PDB file of N, CA, C and O in Angstrom, chain B, residues numbered from 101:
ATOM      1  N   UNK B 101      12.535   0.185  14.771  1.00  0.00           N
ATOM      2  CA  UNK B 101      11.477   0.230  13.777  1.00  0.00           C
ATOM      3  C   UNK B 101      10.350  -0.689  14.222  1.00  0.00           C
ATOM      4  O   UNK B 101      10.567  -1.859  14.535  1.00  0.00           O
ATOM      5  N   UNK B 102       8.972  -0.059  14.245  1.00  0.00           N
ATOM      6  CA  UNK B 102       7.799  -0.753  14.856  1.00  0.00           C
ATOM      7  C   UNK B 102       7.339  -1.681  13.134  1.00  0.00           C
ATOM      8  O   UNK B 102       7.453  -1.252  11.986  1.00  0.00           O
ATOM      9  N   UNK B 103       6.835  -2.995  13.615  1.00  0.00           N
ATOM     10  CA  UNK B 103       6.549  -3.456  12.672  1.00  0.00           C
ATOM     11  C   UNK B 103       4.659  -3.663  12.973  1.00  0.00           C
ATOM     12  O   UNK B 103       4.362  -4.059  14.100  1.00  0.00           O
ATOM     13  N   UNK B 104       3.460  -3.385  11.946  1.00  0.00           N
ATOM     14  CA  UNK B 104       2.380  -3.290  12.276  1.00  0.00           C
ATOM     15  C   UNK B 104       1.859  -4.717  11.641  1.00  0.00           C
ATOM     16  O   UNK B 104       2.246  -5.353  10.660  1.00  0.00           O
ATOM     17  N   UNK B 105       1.064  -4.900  12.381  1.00  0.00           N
ATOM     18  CA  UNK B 105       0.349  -6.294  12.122  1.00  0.00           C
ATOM     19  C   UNK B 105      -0.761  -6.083  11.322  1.00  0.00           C
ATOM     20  O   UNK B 105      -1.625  -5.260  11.623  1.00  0.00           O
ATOM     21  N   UNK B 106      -0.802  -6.787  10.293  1.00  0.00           N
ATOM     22  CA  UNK B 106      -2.410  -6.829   9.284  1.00  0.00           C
ATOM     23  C   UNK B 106      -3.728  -5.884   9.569  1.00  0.00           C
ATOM     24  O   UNK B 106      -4.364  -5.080   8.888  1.00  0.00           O
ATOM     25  N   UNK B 107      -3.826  -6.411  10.994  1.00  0.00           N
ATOM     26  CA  UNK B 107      -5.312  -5.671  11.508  1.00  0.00           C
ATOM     27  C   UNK B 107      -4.549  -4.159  11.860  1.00  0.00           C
ATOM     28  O   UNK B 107      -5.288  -3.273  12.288  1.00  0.00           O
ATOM     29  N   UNK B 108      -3.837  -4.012  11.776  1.00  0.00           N
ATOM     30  CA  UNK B 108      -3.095  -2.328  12.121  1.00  0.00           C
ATOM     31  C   UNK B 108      -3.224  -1.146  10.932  1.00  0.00           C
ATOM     32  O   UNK B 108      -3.564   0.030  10.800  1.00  0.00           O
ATOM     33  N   UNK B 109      -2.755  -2.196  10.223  1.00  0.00           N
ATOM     34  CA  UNK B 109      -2.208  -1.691   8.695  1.00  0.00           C
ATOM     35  C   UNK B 109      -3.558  -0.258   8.271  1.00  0.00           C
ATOM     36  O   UNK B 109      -3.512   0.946   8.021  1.00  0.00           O
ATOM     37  N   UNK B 110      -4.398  -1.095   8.371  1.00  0.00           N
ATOM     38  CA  UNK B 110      -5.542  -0.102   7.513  1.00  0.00           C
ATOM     39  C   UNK B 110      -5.450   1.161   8.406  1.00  0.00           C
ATOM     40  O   UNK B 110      -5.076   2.159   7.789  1.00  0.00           O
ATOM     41  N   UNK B 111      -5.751   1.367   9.940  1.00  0.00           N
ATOM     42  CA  UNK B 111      -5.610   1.965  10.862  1.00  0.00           C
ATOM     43  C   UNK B 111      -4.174   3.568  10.620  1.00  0.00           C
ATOM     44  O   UNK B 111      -4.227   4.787  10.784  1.00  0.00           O
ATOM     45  N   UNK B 112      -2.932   2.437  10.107  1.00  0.00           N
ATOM     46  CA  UNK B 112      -2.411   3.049   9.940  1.00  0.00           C
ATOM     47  C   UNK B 112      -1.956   3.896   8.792  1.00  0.00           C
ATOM     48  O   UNK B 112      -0.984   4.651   8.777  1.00  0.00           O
ATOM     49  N   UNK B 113      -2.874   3.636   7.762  1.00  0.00           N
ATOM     50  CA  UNK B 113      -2.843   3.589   7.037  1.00  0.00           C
ATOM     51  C   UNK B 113      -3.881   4.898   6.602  1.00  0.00           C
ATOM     52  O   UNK B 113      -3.599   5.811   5.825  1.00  0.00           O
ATOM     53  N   UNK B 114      -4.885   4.741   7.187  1.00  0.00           N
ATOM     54  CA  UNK B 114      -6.169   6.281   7.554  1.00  0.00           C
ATOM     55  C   UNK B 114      -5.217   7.318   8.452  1.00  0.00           C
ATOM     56  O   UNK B 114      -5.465   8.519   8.353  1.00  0.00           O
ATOM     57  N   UNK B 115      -4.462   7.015   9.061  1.00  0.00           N
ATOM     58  CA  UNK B 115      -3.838   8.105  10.304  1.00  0.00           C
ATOM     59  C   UNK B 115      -2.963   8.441   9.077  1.00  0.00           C
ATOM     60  O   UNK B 115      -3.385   9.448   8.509  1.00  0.00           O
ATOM     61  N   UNK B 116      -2.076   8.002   8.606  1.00  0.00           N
ATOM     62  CA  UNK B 116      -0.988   8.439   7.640  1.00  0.00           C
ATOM     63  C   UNK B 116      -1.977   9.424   6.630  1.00  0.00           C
ATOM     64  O   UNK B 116      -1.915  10.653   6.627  1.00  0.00           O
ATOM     65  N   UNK B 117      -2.642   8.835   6.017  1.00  0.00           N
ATOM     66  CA  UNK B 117      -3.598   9.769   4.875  1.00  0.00           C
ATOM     67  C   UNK B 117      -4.527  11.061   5.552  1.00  0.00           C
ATOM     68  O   UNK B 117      -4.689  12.048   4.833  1.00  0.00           O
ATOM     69  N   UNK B 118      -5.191  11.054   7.055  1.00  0.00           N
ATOM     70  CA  UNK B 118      -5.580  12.063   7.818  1.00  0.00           C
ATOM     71  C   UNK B 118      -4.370  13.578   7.844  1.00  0.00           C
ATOM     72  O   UNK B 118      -4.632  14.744   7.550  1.00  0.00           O
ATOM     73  N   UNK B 119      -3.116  13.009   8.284  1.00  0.00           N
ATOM     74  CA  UNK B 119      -1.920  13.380   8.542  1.00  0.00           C
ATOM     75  C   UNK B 119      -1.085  14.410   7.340  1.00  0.00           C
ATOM     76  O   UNK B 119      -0.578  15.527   7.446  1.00  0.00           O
ATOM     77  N   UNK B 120      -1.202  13.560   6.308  1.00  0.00           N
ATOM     78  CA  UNK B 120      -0.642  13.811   4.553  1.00  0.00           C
ATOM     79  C   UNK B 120      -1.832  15.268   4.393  1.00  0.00           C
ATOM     80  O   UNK B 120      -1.409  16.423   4.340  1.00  0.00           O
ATOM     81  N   UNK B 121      -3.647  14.843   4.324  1.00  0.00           N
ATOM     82  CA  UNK B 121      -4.352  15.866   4.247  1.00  0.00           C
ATOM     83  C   UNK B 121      -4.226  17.124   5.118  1.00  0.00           C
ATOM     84  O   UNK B 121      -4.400  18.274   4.717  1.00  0.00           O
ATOM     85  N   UNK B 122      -3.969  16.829   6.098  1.00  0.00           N
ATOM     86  CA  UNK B 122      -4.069  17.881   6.996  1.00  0.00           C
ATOM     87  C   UNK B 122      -2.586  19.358   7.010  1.00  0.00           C
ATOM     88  O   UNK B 122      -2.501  20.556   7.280  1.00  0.00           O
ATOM     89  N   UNK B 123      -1.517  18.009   6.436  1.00  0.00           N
ATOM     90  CA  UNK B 123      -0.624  18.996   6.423  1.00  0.00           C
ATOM     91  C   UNK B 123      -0.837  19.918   4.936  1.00  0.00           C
ATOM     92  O   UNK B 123      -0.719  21.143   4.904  1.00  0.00           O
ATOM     93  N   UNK B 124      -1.212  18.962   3.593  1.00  0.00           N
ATOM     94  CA  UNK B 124      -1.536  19.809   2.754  1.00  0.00           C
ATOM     95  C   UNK B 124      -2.525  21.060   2.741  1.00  0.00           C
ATOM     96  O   UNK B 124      -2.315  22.035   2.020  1.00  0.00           O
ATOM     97  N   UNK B 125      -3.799  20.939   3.736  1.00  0.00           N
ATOM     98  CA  UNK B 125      -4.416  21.671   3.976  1.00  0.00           C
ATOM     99  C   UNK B 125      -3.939  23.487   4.409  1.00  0.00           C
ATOM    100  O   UNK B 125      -4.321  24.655   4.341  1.00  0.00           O
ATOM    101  N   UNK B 126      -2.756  22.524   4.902  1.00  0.00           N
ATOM    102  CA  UNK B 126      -1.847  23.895   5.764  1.00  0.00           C
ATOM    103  C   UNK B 126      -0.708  24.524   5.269  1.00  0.00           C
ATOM    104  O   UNK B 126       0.320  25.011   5.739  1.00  0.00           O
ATOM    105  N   UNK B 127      -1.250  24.349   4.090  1.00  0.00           N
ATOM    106  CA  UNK B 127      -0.013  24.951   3.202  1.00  0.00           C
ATOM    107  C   UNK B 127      -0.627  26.541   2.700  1.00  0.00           C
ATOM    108  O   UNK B 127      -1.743  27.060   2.718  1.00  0.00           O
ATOM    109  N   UNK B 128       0.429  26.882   2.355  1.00  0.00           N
ATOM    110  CA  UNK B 128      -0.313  28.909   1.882  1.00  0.00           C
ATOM    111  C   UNK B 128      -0.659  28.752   1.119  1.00  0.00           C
ATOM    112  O   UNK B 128      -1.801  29.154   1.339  1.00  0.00           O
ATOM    113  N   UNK B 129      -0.665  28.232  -0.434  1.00  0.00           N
ATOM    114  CA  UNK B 129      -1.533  28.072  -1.481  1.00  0.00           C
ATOM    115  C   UNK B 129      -2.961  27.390  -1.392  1.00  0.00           C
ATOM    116  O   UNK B 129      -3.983  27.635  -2.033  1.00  0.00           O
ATOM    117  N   UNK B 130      -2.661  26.267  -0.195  1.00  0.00           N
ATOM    118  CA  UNK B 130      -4.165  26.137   0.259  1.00  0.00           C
ATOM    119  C   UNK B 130      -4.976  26.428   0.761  1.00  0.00           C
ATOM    120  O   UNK B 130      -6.137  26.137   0.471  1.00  0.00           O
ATOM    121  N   UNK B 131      -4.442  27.390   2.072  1.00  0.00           N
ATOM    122  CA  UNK B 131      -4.812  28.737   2.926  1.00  0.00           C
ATOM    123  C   UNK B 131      -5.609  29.255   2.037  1.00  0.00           C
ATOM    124  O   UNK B 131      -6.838  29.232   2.103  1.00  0.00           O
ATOM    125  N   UNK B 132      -4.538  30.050   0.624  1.00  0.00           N
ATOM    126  CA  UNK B 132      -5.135  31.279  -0.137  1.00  0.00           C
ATOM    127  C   UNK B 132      -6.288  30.770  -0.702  1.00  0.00           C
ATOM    128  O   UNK B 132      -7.233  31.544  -0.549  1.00  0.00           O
ATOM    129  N   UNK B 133      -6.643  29.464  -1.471  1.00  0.00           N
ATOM    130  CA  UNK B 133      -7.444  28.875  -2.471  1.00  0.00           C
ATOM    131  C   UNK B 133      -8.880  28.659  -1.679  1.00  0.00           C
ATOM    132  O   UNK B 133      -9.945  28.834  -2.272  1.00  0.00           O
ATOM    133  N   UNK B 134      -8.798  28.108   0.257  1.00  0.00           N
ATOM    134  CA  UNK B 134     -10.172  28.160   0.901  1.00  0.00           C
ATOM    135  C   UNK B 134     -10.228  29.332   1.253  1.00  0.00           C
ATOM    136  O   UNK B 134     -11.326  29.605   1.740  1.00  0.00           O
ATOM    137  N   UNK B 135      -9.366  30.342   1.217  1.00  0.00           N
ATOM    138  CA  UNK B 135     -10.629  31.546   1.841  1.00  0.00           C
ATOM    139  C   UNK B 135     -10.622  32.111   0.816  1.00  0.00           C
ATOM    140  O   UNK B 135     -11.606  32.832   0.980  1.00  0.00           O
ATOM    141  N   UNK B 136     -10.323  32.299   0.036  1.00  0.00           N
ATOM    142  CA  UNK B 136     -10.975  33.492  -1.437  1.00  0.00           C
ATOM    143  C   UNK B 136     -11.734  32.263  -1.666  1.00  0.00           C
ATOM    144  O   UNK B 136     -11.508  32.199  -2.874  1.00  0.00           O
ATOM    145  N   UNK B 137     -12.579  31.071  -1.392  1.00  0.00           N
ATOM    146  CA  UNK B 137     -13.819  30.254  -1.351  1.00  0.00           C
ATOM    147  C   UNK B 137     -14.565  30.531  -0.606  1.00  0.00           C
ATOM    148  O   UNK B 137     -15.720  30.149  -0.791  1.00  0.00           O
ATOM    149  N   UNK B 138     -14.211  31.386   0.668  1.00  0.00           N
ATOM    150  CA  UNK B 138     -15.273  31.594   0.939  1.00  0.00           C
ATOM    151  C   UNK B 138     -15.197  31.368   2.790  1.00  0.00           C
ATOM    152  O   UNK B 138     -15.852  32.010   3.611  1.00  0.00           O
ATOM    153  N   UNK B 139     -13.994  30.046   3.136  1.00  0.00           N
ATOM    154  CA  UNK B 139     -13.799  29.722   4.151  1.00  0.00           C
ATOM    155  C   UNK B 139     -13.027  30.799   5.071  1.00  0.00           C
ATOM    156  O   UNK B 139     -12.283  31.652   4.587  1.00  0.00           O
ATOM    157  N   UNK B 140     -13.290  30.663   6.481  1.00  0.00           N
ATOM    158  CA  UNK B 140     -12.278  31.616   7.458  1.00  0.00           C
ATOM    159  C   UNK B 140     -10.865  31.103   7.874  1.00  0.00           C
ATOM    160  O   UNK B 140     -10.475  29.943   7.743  1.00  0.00           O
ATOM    161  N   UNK B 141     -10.217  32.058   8.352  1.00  0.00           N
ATOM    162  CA  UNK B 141      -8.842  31.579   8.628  1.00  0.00           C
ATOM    163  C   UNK B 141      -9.454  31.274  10.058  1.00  0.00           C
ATOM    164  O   UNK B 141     -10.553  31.415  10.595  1.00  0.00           O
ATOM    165  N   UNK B 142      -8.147  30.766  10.426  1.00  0.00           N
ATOM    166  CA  UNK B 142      -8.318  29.662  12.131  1.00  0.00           C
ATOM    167  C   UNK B 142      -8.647  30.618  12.844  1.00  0.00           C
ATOM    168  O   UNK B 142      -9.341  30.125  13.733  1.00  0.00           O
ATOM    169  N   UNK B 143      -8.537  32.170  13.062  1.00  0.00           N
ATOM    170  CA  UNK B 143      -8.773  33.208  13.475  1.00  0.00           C
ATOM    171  C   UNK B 143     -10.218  33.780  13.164  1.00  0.00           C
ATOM    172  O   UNK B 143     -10.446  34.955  13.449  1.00  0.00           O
ATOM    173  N   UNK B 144     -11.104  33.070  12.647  1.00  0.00           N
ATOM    174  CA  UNK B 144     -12.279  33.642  12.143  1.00  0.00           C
ATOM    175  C   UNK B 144     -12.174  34.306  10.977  1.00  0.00           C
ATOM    176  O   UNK B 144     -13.035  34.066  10.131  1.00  0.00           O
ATOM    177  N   UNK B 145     -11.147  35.245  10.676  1.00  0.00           N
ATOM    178  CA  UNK B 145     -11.356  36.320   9.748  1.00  0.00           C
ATOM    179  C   UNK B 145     -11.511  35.937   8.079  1.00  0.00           C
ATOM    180  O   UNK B 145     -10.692  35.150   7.604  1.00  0.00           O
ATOM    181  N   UNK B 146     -12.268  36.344   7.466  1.00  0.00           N
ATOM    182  CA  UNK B 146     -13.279  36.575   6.349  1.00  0.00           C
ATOM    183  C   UNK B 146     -12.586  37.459   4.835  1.00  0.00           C
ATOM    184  O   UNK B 146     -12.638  38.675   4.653  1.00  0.00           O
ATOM    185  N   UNK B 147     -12.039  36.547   4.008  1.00  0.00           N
ATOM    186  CA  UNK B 147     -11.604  37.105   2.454  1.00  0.00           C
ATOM    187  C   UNK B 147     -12.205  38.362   2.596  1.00  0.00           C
ATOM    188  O   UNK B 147     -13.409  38.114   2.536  1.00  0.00           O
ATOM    189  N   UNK B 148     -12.052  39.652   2.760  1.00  0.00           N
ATOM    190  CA  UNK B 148     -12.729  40.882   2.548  1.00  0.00           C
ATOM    191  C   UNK B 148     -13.494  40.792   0.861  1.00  0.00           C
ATOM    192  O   UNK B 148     -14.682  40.998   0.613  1.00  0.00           O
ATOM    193  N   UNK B 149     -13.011  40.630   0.421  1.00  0.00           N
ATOM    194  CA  UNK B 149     -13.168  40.575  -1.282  1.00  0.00           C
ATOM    195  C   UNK B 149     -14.823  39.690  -1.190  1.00  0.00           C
ATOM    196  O   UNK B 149     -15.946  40.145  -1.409  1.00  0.00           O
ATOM    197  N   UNK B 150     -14.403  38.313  -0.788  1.00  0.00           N
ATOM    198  CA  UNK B 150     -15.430  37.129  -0.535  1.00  0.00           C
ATOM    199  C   UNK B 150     -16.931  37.682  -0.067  1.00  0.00           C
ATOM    200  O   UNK B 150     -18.045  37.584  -0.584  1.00  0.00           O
ATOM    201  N   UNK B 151     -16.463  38.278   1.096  1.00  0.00           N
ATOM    202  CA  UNK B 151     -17.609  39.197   2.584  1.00  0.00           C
ATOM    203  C   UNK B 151     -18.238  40.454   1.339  1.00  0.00           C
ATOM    204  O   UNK B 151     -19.399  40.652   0.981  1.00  0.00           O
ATOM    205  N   UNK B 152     -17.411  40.896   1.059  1.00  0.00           N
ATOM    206  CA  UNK B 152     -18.473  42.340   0.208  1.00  0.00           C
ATOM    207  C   UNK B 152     -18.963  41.262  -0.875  1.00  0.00           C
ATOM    208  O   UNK B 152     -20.097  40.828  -0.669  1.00  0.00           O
ATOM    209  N   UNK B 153     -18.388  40.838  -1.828  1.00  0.00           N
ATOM    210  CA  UNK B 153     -19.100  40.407  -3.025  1.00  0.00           C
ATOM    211  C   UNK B 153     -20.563  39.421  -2.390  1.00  0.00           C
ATOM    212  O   UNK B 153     -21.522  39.383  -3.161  1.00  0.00           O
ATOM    213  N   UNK B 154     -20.688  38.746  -1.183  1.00  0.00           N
ATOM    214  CA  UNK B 154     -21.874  37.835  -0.535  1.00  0.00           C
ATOM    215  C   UNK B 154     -22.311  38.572   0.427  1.00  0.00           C
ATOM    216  O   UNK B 154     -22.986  38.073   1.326  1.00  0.00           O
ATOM    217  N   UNK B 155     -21.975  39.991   0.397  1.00  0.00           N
ATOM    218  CA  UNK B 155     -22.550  40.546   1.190  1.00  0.00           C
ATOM    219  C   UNK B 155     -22.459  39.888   3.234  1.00  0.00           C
ATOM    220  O   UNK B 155     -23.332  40.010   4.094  1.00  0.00           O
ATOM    221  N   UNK B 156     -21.274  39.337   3.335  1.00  0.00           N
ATOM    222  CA  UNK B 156     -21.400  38.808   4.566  1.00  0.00           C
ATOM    223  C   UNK B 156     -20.680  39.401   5.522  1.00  0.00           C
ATOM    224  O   UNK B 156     -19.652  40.039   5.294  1.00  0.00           O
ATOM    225  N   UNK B 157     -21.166  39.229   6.610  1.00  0.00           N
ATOM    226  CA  UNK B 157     -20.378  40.075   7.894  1.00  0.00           C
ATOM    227  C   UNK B 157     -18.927  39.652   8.047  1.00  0.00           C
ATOM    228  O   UNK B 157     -18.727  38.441   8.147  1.00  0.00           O
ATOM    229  N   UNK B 158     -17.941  40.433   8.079  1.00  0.00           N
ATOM    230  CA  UNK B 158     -16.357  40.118   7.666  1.00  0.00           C
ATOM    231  C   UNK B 158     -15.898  39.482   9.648  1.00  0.00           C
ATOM    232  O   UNK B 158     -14.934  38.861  10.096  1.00  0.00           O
ATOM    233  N   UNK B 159     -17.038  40.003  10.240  1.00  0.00           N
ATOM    234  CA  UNK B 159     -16.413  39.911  11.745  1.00  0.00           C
ATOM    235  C   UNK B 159     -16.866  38.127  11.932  1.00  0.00           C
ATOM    236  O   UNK B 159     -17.954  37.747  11.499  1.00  0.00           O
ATOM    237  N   UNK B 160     -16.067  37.320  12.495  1.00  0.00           N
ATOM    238  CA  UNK B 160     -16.684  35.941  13.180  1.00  0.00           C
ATOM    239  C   UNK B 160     -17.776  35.919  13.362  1.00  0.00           C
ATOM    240  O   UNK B 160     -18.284  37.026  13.541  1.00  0.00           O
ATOM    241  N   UNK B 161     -18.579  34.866  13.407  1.00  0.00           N
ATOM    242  CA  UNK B 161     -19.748  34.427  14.327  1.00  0.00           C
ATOM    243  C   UNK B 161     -19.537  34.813  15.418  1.00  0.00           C
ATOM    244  O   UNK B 161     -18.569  35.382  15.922  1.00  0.00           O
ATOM    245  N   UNK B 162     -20.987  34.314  15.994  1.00  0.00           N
ATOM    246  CA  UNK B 162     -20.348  33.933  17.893  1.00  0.00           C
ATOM    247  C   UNK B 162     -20.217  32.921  18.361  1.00  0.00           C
ATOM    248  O   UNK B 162     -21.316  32.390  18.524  1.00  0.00           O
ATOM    249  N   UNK B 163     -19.416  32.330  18.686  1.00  0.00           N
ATOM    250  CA  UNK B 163     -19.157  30.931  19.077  1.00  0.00           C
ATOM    251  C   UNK B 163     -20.214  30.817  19.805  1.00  0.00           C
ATOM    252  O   UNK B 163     -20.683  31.683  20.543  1.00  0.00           O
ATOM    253  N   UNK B 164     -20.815  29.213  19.520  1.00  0.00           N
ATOM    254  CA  UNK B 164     -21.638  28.348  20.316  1.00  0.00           C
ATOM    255  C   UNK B 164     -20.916  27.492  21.375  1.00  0.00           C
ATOM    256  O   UNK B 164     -19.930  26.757  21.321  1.00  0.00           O
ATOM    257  N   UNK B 165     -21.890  27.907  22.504  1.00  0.00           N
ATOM    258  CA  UNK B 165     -21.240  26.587  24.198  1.00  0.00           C
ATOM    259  C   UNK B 165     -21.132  25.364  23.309  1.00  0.00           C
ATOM    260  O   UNK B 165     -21.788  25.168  22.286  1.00  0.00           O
ATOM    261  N   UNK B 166     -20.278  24.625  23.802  1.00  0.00           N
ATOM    262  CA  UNK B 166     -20.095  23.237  23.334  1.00  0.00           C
ATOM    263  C   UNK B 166     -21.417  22.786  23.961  1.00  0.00           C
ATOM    264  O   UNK B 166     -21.830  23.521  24.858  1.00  0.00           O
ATOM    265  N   UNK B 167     -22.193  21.660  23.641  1.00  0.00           N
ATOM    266  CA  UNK B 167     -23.032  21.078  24.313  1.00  0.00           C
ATOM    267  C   UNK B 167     -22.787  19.943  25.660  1.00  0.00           C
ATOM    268  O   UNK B 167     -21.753  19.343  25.954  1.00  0.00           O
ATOM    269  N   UNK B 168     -23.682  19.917  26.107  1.00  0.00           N
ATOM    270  CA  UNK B 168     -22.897  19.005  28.248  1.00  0.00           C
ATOM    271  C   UNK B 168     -23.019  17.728  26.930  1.00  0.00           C
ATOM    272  O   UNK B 168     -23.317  17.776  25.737  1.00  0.00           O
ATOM    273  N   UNK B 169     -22.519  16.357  28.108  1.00  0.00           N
ATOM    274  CA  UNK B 169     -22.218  15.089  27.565  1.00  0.00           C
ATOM    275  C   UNK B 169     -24.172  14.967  27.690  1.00  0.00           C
ATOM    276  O   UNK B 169     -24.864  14.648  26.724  1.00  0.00           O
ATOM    277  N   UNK B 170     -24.721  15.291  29.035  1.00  0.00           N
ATOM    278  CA  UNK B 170     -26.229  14.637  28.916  1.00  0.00           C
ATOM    279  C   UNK B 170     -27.325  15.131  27.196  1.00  0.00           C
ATOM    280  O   UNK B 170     -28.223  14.480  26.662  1.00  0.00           O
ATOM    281  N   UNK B 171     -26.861  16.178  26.881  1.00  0.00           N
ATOM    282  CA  UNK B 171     -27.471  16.934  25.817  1.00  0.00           C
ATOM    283  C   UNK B 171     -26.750  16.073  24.239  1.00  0.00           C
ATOM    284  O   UNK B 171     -27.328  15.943  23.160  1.00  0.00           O
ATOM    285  N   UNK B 172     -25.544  15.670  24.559  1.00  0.00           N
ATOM    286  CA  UNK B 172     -25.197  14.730  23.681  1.00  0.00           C
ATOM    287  C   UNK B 172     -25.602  13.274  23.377  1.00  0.00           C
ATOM    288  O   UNK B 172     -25.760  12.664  22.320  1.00  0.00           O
ATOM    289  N   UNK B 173     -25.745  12.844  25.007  1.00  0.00           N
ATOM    290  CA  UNK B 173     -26.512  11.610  24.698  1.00  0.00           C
ATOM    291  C   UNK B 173     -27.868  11.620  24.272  1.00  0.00           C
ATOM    292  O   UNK B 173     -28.341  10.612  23.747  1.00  0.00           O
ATOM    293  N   UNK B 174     -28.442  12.490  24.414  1.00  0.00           N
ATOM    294  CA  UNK B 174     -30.115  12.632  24.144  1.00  0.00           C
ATOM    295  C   UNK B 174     -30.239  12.870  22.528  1.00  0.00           C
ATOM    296  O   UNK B 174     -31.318  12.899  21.936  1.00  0.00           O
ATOM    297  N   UNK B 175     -28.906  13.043  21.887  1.00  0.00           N
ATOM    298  CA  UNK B 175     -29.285  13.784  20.465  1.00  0.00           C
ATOM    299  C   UNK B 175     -28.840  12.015  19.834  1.00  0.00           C
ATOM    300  O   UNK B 175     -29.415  11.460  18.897  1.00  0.00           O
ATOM    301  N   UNK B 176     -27.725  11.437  20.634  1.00  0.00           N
ATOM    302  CA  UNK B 176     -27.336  10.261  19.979  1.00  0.00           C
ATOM    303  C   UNK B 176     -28.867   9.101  20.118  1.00  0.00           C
ATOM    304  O   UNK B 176     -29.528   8.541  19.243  1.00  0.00           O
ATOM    305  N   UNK B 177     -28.947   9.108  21.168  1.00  0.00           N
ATOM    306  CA  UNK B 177     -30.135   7.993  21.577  1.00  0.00           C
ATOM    307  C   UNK B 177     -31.680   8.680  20.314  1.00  0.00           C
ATOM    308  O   UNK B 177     -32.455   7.905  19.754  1.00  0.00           O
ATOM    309  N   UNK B 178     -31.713   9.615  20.225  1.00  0.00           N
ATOM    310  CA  UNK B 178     -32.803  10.546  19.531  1.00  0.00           C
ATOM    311  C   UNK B 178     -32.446   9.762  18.412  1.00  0.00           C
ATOM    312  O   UNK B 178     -33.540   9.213  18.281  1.00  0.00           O
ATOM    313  N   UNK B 179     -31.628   9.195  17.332  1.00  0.00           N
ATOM    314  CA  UNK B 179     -31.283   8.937  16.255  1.00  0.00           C
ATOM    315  C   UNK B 179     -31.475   7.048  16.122  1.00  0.00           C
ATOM    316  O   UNK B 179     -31.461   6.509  15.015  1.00  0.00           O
ATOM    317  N   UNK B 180     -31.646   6.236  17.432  1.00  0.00           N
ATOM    318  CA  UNK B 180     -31.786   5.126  17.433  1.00  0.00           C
ATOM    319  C   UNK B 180     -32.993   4.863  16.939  1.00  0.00           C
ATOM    320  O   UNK B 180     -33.123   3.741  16.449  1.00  0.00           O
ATOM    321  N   UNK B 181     -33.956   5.608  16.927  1.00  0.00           N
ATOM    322  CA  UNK B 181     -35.463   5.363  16.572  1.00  0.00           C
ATOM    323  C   UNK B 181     -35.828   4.402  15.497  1.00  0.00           C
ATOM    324  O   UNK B 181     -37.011   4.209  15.218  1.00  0.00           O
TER     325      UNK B 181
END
């Protein structure tokens, strides 16, 4: 048994609660409750019900290129102003 030191605690303490959310997230009642909201499954695909009633395209986006690291630093440094 690992024992965490003071300055850990909080640390571990956000990872445990990240962890707790994420698995609730991934539950089927929570599945069902974000996409009849409106959200996609991990697969892209679109509440049919959701897509006709907002009139939205049921097919994915198109994924965007990730951006290079130089295009990242220029957006971070852009924000030091």
């Amino acid at each position: 048994m690992a024992t965490l030191t003071a300055s850990c605690q909080p640390r571990a303490r956000r990872r445990d609660a990240a962890e707790a959310f994420q698995a609730a997230l991934g539950t089927r009642s929570a599945r069902s409750t974000l996409q009849r909201a409106g959200f996609r499954t991990p697969d892209g695909a679109l509440n049919t019900a959701y897509a006709g009633e907002y009139k939205i395209p049921p097919k994915p986006p198109k994924s965007l290129r990730l951006p290079t690291r130089k295009e990242i630093d220029k957006a971070l440094t852009s924000w030091k102003t």
